[in-house]
Amino acid sequence: MAKAYGRMEWAFLEGMMLRLGFFREWVKLMMLCVTTVRYTIMVNEQAGGVVVPTRGLWQGDPLSPYLFIICVDGLSLLLQNSQQHGLIHGCRVARGAPAISHMFFAYDILLFFKANEHEGGKISRCLIVYEGLSGQAINYHKSSITFSHNTAGG
């Protein structure tokens, strides 16, 4: 993710918490923590102005990693839905094991799907939908793709 915390849309965060079943009053308290942030610009050790953000999570806030995980669960749900509908197929580590379509590590995502145009398009669509809803942006400059040794070249 590019600027993972700084781009998070507050409405998306609030919606995710509510959809996940968090108590409405608790969500309001969390949103107050997120939305009442103010930054003072210091110039030569003097206050030069105030910046009032309209989105994003403060990177130094101990709550931010947890709130970020709640938001990324939205992408997980999109990918799970595509897999449940047979639009993408994950990777199995053993016969009879469940298929895994994605794994998250902090701001990094591993995606597993069949190496064909159809499934690549479905994955791309999930990412585009998530970007549009959350405000997040995939950092394609730091992304890579790897194919299995038994993938046909072309």
PDB file of C-alpha atoms in Angstrom:
ATOM      1  CA  MET A   1       0.000   0.000   0.000  1.00  0.00           C
ATOM      2  CA  ALA A   2       1.194   3.492  -0.790  1.00  0.00           C
ATOM      3  CA  LYS A   3       1.028   5.826   2.229  1.00  0.00           C
ATOM      4  CA  ALA A   4      -1.068   3.211   3.980  1.00  0.00           C
ATOM      5  CA  TYR A   5      -2.203   5.289   6.963  1.00  0.00           C
ATOM      6  CA  GLY A   6      -2.385   8.713   5.347  1.00  0.00           C
ATOM      7  CA  ARG A   7      -4.951   7.828   2.685  1.00  0.00           C
ATOM      8  CA  MET A   8      -7.561   5.942   4.732  1.00  0.00           C
ATOM      9  CA  GLU A   9     -11.032   7.421   4.234  1.00  0.00           C
ATOM     10  CA  TRP A  10     -12.755   8.009   7.569  1.00  0.00           C
ATOM     11  CA  ALA A  11     -16.208   7.096   6.248  1.00  0.00           C
ATOM     12  CA  PHE A  12     -14.837   3.732   5.118  1.00  0.00           C
ATOM     13  CA  LEU A  13     -13.276   3.078   8.535  1.00  0.00           C
ATOM     14  CA  GLU A  14     -16.531   3.926  10.281  1.00  0.00           C
ATOM     15  CA  GLY A  15     -18.535   1.775   7.865  1.00  0.00           C
ATOM     16  CA  MET A  16     -16.206  -1.198   8.330  1.00  0.00           C
ATOM     17  CA  MET A  17     -16.450  -1.025  12.114  1.00  0.00           C
ATOM     18  CA  LEU A  18     -20.236  -0.898  11.942  1.00  0.00           C
ATOM     19  CA  ARG A  19     -20.423  -3.736   9.364  1.00  0.00           C
ATOM     20  CA  LEU A  20     -18.171  -5.872  11.547  1.00  0.00           C
ATOM     21  CA  GLY A  21     -20.651  -5.452  14.411  1.00  0.00           C
ATOM     22  CA  PHE A  22     -18.887  -3.020  16.703  1.00  0.00           C
ATOM     23  CA  PHE A  23     -21.241  -1.217  19.097  1.00  0.00           C
ATOM     24  CA  ARG A  24     -22.348   2.100  17.567  1.00  0.00           C
ATOM     25  CA  GLU A  25     -21.353   4.184  20.613  1.00  0.00           C
ATOM     26  CA  TRP A  26     -17.888   2.606  20.631  1.00  0.00           C
ATOM     27  CA  VAL A  27     -17.512   3.399  16.916  1.00  0.00           C
ATOM     28  CA  LYS A  28     -18.423   7.020  17.633  1.00  0.00           C
ATOM     29  CA  LEU A  29     -15.702   7.178  20.313  1.00  0.00           C
ATOM     30  CA  MET A  30     -13.137   5.673  17.937  1.00  0.00           C
ATOM     31  CA  MET A  31     -14.101   8.114  15.202  1.00  0.00           C
ATOM     32  CA  LEU A  32     -13.693  11.025  17.646  1.00  0.00           C
ATOM     33  CA  CYS A  33     -10.148   9.793  18.307  1.00  0.00           C
ATOM     34  CA  VAL A  34      -9.465   9.699  14.571  1.00  0.00           C
ATOM     35  CA  THR A  35     -11.245  12.837  13.369  1.00  0.00           C
ATOM     36  CA  THR A  36     -10.258  15.385  16.036  1.00  0.00           C
ATOM     37  CA  VAL A  37      -6.556  15.368  15.123  1.00  0.00           C
ATOM     38  CA  ARG A  38      -4.946  18.742  14.420  1.00  0.00           C
ATOM     39  CA  TYR A  39      -1.361  19.409  13.304  1.00  0.00           C
ATOM     40  CA  THR A  40       0.473  22.623  14.077  1.00  0.00           C
ATOM     41  CA  ILE A  41       3.108  23.705  11.573  1.00  0.00           C
ATOM     42  CA  MET A  42       6.199  24.995  13.321  1.00  0.00           C
ATOM     43  CA  VAL A  43       8.405  27.568  11.545  1.00  0.00           C
ATOM     44  CA  ASN A  44      11.570  28.628  13.378  1.00  0.00           C
ATOM     45  CA  GLU A  45      10.135  27.187  16.594  1.00  0.00           C
ATOM     46  CA  GLN A  46       6.953  29.263  16.254  1.00  0.00           C
ATOM     47  CA  ALA A  47       3.450  28.072  15.371  1.00  0.00           C
ATOM     48  CA  GLY A  48       2.917  28.961  11.729  1.00  0.00           C
ATOM     49  CA  GLY A  49      -0.515  27.478  11.165  1.00  0.00           C
ATOM     50  CA  VAL A  50      -2.801  24.536  11.760  1.00  0.00           C
ATOM     51  CA  VAL A  51      -3.590  21.663   9.394  1.00  0.00           C
ATOM     52  CA  VAL A  52      -6.948  19.945   9.869  1.00  0.00           C
ATOM     53  CA  PRO A  53      -6.926  16.571   8.060  1.00  0.00           C
ATOM     54  CA  THR A  54     -10.037  15.122   6.431  1.00  0.00           C
ATOM     55  CA  ARG A  55      -8.807  11.535   6.092  1.00  0.00           C
ATOM     56  CA  GLY A  56      -6.012   9.274   7.239  1.00  0.00           C
ATOM     57  CA  LEU A  57      -4.787   7.693  10.439  1.00  0.00           C
ATOM     58  CA  TRP A  58      -2.051   9.198  12.574  1.00  0.00           C
ATOM     59  CA  GLN A  59       0.960   6.910  12.245  1.00  0.00           C
ATOM     60  CA  GLY A  60       2.128   7.484  15.823  1.00  0.00           C
ATOM     61  CA  ASP A  61      -1.231   6.623  17.378  1.00  0.00           C
ATOM     62  CA  PRO A  62      -1.248   3.199  19.090  1.00  0.00           C
ATOM     63  CA  LEU A  63      -4.797   2.632  17.752  1.00  0.00           C
ATOM     64  CA  SER A  64      -3.835   3.139  14.103  1.00  0.00           C
ATOM     65  CA  PRO A  65      -2.482  -0.364  13.364  1.00  0.00           C
ATOM     66  CA  TYR A  66      -5.671  -1.935  14.704  1.00  0.00           C
ATOM     67  CA  LEU A  67      -7.899   0.452  12.763  1.00  0.00           C
ATOM     68  CA  PHE A  68      -5.862  -0.220   9.632  1.00  0.00           C
ATOM     69  CA  ILE A  69      -6.381  -3.983  10.071  1.00  0.00           C
ATOM     70  CA  ILE A  70     -10.131  -3.403  10.356  1.00  0.00           C
ATOM     71  CA  CYS A  71     -10.066  -1.508   7.053  1.00  0.00           C
ATOM     72  CA  VAL A  72      -7.938  -4.064   5.221  1.00  0.00           C
ATOM     73  CA  ASP A  73     -10.513  -6.645   6.257  1.00  0.00           C
ATOM     74  CA  GLY A  74     -12.662  -4.989   3.575  1.00  0.00           C
ATOM     75  CA  LEU A  75     -10.199  -6.147   0.917  1.00  0.00           C
ATOM     76  CA  SER A  76     -10.114  -9.587   2.495  1.00  0.00           C
ATOM     77  CA  LEU A  77     -13.907  -9.791   2.262  1.00  0.00           C
ATOM     78  CA  LEU A  78     -13.833  -8.794  -1.427  1.00  0.00           C
ATOM     79  CA  LEU A  79     -11.268 -11.499  -2.175  1.00  0.00           C
ATOM     80  CA  GLN A  80     -13.131 -14.121  -0.128  1.00  0.00           C
ATOM     81  CA  ASN A  81     -16.363 -13.284  -1.949  1.00  0.00           C
ATOM     82  CA  SER A  82     -14.660 -13.715  -5.332  1.00  0.00           C
ATOM     83  CA  GLN A  83     -13.244 -17.044  -4.214  1.00  0.00           C
ATOM     84  CA  GLN A  84     -16.609 -18.261  -2.859  1.00  0.00           C
ATOM     85  CA  HIS A  85     -18.242 -17.438  -6.194  1.00  0.00           C
ATOM     86  CA  GLY A  86     -15.554 -19.362  -8.088  1.00  0.00           C
ATOM     87  CA  LEU A  87     -14.150 -16.239  -9.748  1.00  0.00           C
ATOM     88  CA  ILE A  88     -10.657 -16.814  -8.334  1.00  0.00           C
ATOM     89  CA  HIS A  89      -8.982 -19.951  -7.047  1.00  0.00           C
ATOM     90  CA  GLY A  90      -6.425 -19.847  -4.295  1.00  0.00           C
ATOM     91  CA  CYS A  91      -3.460 -22.081  -3.660  1.00  0.00           C
ATOM     92  CA  ARG A  92      -3.678 -25.310  -1.669  1.00  0.00           C
ATOM     93  CA  VAL A  93      -0.697 -26.369   0.412  1.00  0.00           C
ATOM     94  CA  ALA A  94      -1.882 -29.981   0.558  1.00  0.00           C
ATOM     95  CA  ARG A  95      -4.589 -32.165  -0.917  1.00  0.00           C
ATOM     96  CA  GLY A  96      -7.808 -31.533   1.005  1.00  0.00           C
ATOM     97  CA  ALA A  97      -6.494 -28.296   2.553  1.00  0.00           C
ATOM     98  CA  PRO A  98      -8.523 -25.114   2.106  1.00  0.00           C
ATOM     99  CA  ALA A  99      -7.473 -22.836  -0.749  1.00  0.00           C
ATOM    100  CA  ILE A 100      -5.703 -19.636   0.299  1.00  0.00           C
ATOM    101  CA  SER A 101      -6.259 -16.624  -1.960  1.00  0.00           C
ATOM    102  CA  HIS A 102      -4.463 -13.990   0.102  1.00  0.00           C
ATOM    103  CA  MET A 103      -2.249 -13.295   3.105  1.00  0.00           C
ATOM    104  CA  PHE A 104      -1.620  -9.923   4.732  1.00  0.00           C
ATOM    105  CA  PHE A 105       1.579  -8.816   6.478  1.00  0.00           C
ATOM    106  CA  ALA A 106       1.434  -5.231   7.781  1.00  0.00           C
ATOM    107  CA  TYR A 107       1.192  -3.208   4.515  1.00  0.00           C
ATOM    108  CA  ASP A 108       2.139  -6.109   2.287  1.00  0.00           C
ATOM    109  CA  ILE A 109      -0.271  -8.472   0.579  1.00  0.00           C
ATOM    110  CA  LEU A 110       0.395 -11.831  -1.028  1.00  0.00           C
ATOM    111  CA  LEU A 111      -2.241 -12.880  -3.575  1.00  0.00           C
ATOM    112  CA  PHE A 112      -2.605 -16.440  -4.861  1.00  0.00           C
ATOM    113  CA  PHE A 113      -4.653 -17.204  -7.969  1.00  0.00           C
ATOM    114  CA  LYS A 114      -4.518 -19.091 -11.237  1.00  0.00           C
ATOM    115  CA  ALA A 115      -2.154 -17.512 -13.732  1.00  0.00           C
ATOM    116  CA  ASN A 116      -4.691 -16.576 -16.379  1.00  0.00           C
ATOM    117  CA  GLU A 117      -6.214 -13.377 -17.709  1.00  0.00           C
ATOM    118  CA  HIS A 118      -9.654 -14.076 -16.213  1.00  0.00           C
ATOM    119  CA  GLU A 119      -8.460 -14.469 -12.623  1.00  0.00           C
ATOM    120  CA  GLY A 120      -5.916 -11.665 -12.965  1.00  0.00           C
ATOM    121  CA  GLY A 121      -8.785  -9.408 -14.054  1.00  0.00           C
ATOM    122  CA  LYS A 122     -10.924 -10.449 -11.085  1.00  0.00           C
ATOM    123  CA  ILE A 123      -8.060  -9.741  -8.664  1.00  0.00           C
ATOM    124  CA  SER A 124      -7.498  -6.372 -10.346  1.00  0.00           C
ATOM    125  CA  ARG A 125     -11.207  -5.568  -9.978  1.00  0.00           C
ATOM    126  CA  CYS A 126     -11.130  -6.389  -6.244  1.00  0.00           C
ATOM    127  CA  LEU A 127      -8.148  -4.064  -5.808  1.00  0.00           C
ATOM    128  CA  ILE A 128      -9.815  -1.253  -7.771  1.00  0.00           C
ATOM    129  CA  VAL A 129     -13.036  -1.550  -5.751  1.00  0.00           C
ATOM    130  CA  TYR A 130     -11.060  -1.537  -2.482  1.00  0.00           C
ATOM    131  CA  GLU A 131      -9.025   1.497  -3.581  1.00  0.00           C
ATOM    132  CA  GLY A 132     -12.211   3.369  -4.491  1.00  0.00           C
ATOM    133  CA  LEU A 133     -13.942   2.637  -1.194  1.00  0.00           C
ATOM    134  CA  SER A 134     -11.048   2.950   1.238  1.00  0.00           C
ATOM    135  CA  GLY A 135      -8.923   5.669  -0.330  1.00  0.00           C
ATOM    136  CA  GLN A 136      -5.967   3.285  -0.247  1.00  0.00           C
ATOM    137  CA  ALA A 137      -3.675   2.967  -3.249  1.00  0.00           C
ATOM    138  CA  ILE A 138      -1.727  -0.068  -4.335  1.00  0.00           C
ATOM    139  CA  ASN A 139       1.952   0.781  -4.772  1.00  0.00           C
ATOM    140  CA  TYR A 140       2.526  -0.853  -8.159  1.00  0.00           C
ATOM    141  CA  HIS A 141       6.154   0.385  -8.238  1.00  0.00           C
ATOM    142  CA  LYS A 142       6.938  -1.811  -5.251  1.00  0.00           C
ATOM    143  CA  SER A 143       4.752  -4.721  -6.373  1.00  0.00           C
ATOM    144  CA  SER A 144       5.903  -7.834  -8.187  1.00  0.00           C
ATOM    145  CA  ILE A 145       4.455 -10.986  -9.677  1.00  0.00           C
ATOM    146  CA  THR A 146       5.920 -14.472  -9.539  1.00  0.00           C
ATOM    147  CA  PHE A 147       4.739 -17.541 -11.405  1.00  0.00           C
ATOM    148  CA  SER A 148       5.009 -21.192 -10.474  1.00  0.00           C
ATOM    149  CA  HIS A 149       7.666 -23.172 -12.344  1.00  0.00           C
ATOM    150  CA  ASN A 150       4.936 -25.214 -14.027  1.00  0.00           C
ATOM    151  CA  THR A 151       3.158 -22.141 -15.454  1.00  0.00           C
ATOM    152  CA  ALA A 152       3.121 -22.168 -19.249  1.00  0.00           C
ATOM    153  CA  GLY A 153       5.038 -19.222 -20.766  1.00  0.00           C
ATOM    154  CA  GLY A 154       3.607 -17.099 -23.466  1.00  0.00           C
TER     155      GLY A 154
END
